[in-house]
PDB file of C-alpha atoms in Angstrom:
ATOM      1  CA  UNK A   1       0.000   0.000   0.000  1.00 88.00           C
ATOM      2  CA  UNK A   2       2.852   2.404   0.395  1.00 85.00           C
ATOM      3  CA  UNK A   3       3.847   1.881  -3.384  1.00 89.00           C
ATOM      4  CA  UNK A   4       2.125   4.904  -5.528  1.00 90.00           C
ATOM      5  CA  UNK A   5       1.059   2.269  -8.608  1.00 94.00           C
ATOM      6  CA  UNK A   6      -0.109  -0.169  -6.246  1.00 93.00           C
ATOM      7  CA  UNK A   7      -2.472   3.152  -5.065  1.00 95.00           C
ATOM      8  CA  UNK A   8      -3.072   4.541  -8.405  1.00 94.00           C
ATOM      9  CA  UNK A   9      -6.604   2.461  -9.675  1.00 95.00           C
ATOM     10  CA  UNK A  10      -8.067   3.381  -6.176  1.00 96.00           C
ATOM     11  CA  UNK A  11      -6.954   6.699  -6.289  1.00 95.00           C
ATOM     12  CA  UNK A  12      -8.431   6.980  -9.910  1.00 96.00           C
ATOM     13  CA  UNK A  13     -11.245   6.247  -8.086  1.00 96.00           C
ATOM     14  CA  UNK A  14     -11.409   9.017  -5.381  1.00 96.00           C
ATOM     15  CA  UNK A  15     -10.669  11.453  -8.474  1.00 96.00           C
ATOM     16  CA  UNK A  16     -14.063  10.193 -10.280  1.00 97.00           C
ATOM     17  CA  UNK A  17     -15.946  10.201  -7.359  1.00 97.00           C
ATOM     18  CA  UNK A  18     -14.530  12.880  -5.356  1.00 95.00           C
ATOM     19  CA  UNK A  19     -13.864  10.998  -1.674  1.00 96.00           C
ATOM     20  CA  UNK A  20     -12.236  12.174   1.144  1.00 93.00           C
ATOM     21  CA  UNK A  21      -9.715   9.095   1.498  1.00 94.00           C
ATOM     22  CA  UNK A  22      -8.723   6.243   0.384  1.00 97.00           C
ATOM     23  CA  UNK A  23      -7.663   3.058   2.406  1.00 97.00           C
ATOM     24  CA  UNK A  24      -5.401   0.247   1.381  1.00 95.00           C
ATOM     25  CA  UNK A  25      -4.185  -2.583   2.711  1.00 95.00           C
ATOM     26  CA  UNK A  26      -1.774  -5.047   1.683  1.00 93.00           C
ATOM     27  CA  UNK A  27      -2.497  -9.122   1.166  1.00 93.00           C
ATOM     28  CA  UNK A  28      -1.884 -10.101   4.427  1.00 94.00           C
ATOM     29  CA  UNK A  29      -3.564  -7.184   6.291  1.00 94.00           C
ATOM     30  CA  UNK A  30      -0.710  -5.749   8.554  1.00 93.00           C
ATOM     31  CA  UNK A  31      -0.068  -2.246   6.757  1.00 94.00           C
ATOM     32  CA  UNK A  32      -2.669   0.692   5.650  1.00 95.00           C
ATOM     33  CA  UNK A  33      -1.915   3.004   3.143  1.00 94.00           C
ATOM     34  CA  UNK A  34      -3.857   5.946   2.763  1.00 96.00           C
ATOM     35  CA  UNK A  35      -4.046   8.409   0.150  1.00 96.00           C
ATOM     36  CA  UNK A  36      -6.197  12.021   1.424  1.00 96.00           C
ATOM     37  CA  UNK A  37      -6.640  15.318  -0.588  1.00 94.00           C
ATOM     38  CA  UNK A  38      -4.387  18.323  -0.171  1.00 95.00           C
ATOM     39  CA  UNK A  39      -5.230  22.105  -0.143  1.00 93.00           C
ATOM     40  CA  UNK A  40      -5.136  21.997  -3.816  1.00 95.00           C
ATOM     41  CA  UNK A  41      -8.179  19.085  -3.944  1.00 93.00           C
ATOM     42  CA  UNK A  42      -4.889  16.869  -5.531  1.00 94.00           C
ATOM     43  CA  UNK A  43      -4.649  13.020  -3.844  1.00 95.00           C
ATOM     44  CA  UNK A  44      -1.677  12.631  -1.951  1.00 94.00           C
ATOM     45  CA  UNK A  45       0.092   9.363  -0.315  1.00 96.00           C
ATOM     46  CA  UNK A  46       0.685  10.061   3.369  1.00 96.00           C
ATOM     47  CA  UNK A  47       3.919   8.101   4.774  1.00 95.00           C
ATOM     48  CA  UNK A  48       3.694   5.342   7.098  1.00 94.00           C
ATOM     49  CA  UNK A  49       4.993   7.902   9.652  1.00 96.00           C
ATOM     50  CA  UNK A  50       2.134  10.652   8.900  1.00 96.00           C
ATOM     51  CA  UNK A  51      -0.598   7.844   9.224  1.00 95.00           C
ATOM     52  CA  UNK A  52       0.414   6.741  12.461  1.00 96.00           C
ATOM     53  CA  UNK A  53       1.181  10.067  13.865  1.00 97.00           C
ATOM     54  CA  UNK A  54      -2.548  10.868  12.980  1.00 97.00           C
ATOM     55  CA  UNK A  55      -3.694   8.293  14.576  1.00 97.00           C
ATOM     56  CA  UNK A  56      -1.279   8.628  18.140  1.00 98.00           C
ATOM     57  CA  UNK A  57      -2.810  12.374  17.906  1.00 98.00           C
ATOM     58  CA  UNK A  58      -5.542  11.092  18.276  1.00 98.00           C
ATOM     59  CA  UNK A  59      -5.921   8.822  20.308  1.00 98.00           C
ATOM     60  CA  UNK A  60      -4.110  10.695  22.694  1.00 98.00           C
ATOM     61  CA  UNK A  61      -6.597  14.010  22.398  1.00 98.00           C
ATOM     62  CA  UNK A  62      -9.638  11.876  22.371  1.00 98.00           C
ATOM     63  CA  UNK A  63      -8.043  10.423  25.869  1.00 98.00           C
ATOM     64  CA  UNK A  64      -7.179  13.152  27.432  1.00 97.00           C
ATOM     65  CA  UNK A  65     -10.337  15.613  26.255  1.00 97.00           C
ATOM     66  CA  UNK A  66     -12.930  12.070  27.599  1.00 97.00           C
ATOM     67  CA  UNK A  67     -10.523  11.940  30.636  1.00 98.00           C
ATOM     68  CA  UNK A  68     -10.007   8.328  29.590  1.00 97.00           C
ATOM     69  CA  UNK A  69      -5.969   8.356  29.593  1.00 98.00           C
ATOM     70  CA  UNK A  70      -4.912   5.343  31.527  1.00 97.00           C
ATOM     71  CA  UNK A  71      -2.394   5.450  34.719  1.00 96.00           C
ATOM     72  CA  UNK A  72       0.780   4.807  33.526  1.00 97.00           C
ATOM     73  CA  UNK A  73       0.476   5.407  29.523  1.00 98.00           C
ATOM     74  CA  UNK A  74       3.055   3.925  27.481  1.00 98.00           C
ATOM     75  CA  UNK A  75       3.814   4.643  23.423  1.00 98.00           C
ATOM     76  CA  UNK A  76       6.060   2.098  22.085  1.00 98.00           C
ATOM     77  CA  UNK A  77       7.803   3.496  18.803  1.00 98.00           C
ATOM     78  CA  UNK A  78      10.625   1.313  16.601  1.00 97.00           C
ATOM     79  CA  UNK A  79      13.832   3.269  16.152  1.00 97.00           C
ATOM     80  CA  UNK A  80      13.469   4.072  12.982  1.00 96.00           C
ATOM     81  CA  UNK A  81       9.473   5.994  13.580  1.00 96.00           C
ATOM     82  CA  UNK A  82      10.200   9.994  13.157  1.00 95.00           C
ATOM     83  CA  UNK A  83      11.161  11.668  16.734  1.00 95.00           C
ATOM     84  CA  UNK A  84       7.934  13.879  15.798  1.00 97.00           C
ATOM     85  CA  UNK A  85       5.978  11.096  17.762  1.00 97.00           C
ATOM     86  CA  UNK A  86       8.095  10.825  20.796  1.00 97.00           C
ATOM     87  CA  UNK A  87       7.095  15.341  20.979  1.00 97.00           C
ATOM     88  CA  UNK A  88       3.251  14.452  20.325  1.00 98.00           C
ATOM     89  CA  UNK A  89       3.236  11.586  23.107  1.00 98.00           C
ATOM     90  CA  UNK A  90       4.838  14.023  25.110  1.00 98.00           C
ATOM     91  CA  UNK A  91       2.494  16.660  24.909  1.00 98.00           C
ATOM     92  CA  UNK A  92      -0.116  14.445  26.692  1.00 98.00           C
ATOM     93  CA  UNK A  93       1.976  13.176  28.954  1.00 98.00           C
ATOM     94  CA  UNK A  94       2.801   9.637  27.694  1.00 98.00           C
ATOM     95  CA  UNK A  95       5.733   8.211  27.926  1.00 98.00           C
ATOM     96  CA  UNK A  96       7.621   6.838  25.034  1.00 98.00           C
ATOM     97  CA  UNK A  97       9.149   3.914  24.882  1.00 98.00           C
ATOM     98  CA  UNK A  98      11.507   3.114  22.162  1.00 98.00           C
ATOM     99  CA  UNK A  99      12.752  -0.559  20.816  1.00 98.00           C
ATOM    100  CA  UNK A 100      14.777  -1.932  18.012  1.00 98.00           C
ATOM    101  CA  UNK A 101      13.074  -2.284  14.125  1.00 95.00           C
ATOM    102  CA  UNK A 102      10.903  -4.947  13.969  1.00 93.00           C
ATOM    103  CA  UNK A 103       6.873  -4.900  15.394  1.00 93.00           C
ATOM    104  CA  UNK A 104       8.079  -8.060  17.760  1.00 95.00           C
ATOM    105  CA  UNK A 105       9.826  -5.789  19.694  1.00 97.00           C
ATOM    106  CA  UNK A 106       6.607  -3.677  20.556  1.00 97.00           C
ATOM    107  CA  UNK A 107       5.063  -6.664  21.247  1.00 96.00           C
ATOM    108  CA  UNK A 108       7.067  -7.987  23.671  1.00 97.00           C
ATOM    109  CA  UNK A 109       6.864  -4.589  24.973  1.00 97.00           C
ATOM    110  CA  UNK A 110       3.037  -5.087  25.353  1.00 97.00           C
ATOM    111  CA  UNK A 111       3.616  -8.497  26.905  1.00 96.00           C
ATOM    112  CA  UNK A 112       6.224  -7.045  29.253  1.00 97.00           C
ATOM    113  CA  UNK A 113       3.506  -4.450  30.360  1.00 97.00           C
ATOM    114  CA  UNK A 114       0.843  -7.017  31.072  1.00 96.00           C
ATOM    115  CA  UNK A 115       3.064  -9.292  33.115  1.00 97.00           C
ATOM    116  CA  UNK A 116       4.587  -6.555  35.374  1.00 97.00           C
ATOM    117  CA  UNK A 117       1.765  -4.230  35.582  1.00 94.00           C
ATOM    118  CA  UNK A 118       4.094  -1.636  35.327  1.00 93.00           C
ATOM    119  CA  UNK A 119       2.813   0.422  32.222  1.00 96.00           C
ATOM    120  CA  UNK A 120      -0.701   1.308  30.172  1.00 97.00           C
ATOM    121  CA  UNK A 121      -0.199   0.796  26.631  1.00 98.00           C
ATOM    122  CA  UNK A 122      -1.706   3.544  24.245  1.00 98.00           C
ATOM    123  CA  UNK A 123      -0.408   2.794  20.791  1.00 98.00           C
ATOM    124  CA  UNK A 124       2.116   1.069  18.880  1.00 97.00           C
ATOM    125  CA  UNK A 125       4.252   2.247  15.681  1.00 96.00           C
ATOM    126  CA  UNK A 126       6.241   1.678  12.844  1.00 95.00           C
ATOM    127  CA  UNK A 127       6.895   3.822  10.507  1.00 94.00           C
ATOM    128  CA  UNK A 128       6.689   0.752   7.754  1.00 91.00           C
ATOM    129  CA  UNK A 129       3.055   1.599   7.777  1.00 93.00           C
ATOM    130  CA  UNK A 130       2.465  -0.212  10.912  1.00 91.00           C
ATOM    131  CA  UNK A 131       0.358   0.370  14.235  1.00 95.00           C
ATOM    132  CA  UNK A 132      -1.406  -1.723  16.538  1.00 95.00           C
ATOM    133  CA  UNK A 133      -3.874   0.374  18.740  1.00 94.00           C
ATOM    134  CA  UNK A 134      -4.954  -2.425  21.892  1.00 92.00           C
ATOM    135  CA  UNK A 135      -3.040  -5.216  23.192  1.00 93.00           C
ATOM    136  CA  UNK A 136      -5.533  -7.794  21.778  1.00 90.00           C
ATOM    137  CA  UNK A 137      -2.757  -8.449  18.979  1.00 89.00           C
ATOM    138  CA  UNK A 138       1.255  -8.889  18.951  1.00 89.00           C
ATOM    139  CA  UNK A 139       1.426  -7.149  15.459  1.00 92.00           C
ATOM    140  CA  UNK A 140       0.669  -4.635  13.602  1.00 93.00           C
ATOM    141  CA  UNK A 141      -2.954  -4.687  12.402  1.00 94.00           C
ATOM    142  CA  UNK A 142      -4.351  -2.797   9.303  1.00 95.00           C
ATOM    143  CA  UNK A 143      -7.761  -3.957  10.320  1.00 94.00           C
ATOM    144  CA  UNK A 144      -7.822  -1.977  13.115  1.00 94.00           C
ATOM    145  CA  UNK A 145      -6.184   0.452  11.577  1.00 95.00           C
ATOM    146  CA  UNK A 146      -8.270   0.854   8.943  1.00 96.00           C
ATOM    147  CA  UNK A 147     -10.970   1.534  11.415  1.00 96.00           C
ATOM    148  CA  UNK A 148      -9.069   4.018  13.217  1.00 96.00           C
ATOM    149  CA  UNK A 149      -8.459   6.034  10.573  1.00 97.00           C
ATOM    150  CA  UNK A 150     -11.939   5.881   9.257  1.00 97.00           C
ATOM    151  CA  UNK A 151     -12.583   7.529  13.311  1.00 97.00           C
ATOM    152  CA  UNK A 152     -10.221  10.210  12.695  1.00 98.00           C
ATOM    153  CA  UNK A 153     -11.664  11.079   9.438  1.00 97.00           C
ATOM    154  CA  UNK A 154     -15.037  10.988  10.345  1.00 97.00           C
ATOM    155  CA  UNK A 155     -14.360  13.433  13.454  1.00 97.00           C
ATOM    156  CA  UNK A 156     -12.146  15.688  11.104  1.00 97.00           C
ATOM    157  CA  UNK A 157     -14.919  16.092   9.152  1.00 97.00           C
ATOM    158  CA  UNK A 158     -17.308  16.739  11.743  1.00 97.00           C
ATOM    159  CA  UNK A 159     -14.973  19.490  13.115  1.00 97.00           C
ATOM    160  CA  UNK A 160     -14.658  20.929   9.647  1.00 96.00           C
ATOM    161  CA  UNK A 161     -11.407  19.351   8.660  1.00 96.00           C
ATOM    162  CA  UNK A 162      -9.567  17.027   6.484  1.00 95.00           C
ATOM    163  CA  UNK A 163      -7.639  14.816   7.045  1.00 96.00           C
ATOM    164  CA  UNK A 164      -4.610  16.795   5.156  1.00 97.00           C
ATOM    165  CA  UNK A 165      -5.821  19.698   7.582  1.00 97.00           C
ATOM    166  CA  UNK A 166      -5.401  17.646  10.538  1.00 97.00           C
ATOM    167  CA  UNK A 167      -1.462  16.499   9.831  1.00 96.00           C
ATOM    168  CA  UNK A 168      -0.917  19.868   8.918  1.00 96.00           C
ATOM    169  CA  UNK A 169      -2.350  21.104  12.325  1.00 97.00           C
ATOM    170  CA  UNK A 170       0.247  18.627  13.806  1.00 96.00           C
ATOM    171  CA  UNK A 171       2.918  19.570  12.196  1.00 96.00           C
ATOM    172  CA  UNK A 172       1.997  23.609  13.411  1.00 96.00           C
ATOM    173  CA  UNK A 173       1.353  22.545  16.879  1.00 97.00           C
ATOM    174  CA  UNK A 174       4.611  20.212  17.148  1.00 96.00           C
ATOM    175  CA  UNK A 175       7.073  21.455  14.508  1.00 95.00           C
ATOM    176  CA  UNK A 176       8.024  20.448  11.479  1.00 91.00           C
ATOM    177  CA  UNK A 177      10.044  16.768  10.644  1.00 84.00           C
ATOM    178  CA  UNK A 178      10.992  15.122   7.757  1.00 77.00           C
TER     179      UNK A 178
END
């Protein structure tokens, strides 16, 4: 899903019927691509870091603004995620967590959390295009995913926004990474 011709019939697609995203996984269902429109009405691929930075945003705002943030609350990030997610868990207070390449290592992360007690989990990422958002899983999920993003969309657009609006807000709020 991250590969542009692998996007391009779908986003062919959103041109002829003018959507606000489109969603993509790949065969086995761990990674989510997502193509949204920019300020110019254009399509444009987000990275596997912009998706799940939209989605730790979030989750993390929705928490905080339901006062449903957990005791505790734990991001685990690979290595190789942009540092732009280690500000934004920041800002609400979580603490980041960061392990070596390889979603394994978040789930062990998960497990280690559950057998201590010693940490909430939040959310999970990779910037491969990976996320897991619950501990139900040991992987990344684009299922869930999927649904998450769907979330986000739907309360953009309910507050007015885009999607494209809402990274851009993020990258105003937090600074700017590449």
């Amino acid at each position: 899903p991250e590969i542009r011709e692998a996007m391009s019939l779908g986003m062919e697609y959103c041109r002829k019927y003018n959507a606000d995203l489109l969603l993509a996984t790949d065969p086995d269902c761990d990674r989510v691509g997502i193509a949204v429109k920019d300020s110019a009405g254009e399509y444009v691929l987000l990275s596997g870091n912009e998706v799940g930075l939209l989605m730790l945003d979030y989750i993390c705002s929705r928490r905080k603004e339901l006062n449903r943030m957990p005791e505790d609350p734990v991001f685990v990030k690979t290595i190789v995620t942009m540092d732009l997610a280690e500000r934004i868990a920041a800002h609400y207070g979580v603490r980041t967590v960061n392990v070596l390449t390889g979603f394994k290592f978040i789930g062990e992360q998960i497990k280690f959390f559950e057998q201590t007690g010693s940490n909430s989990y939040v959310f999970g990422l990779e910037e491969s295009y990976g996320c897991l958002a619950g501990t139900y899983a040991r992987d990344k999920d684009a299922c869930v995913a999927v649904m998450m993003l769907c979330e986000v969309a739907a309360w953009c657009k309910k507050n007015g926004k885009t999607l494209w609006d809402a990274m851009l807000d993020m990258y105003e709020t937090y600074g700017y990474y590449r």
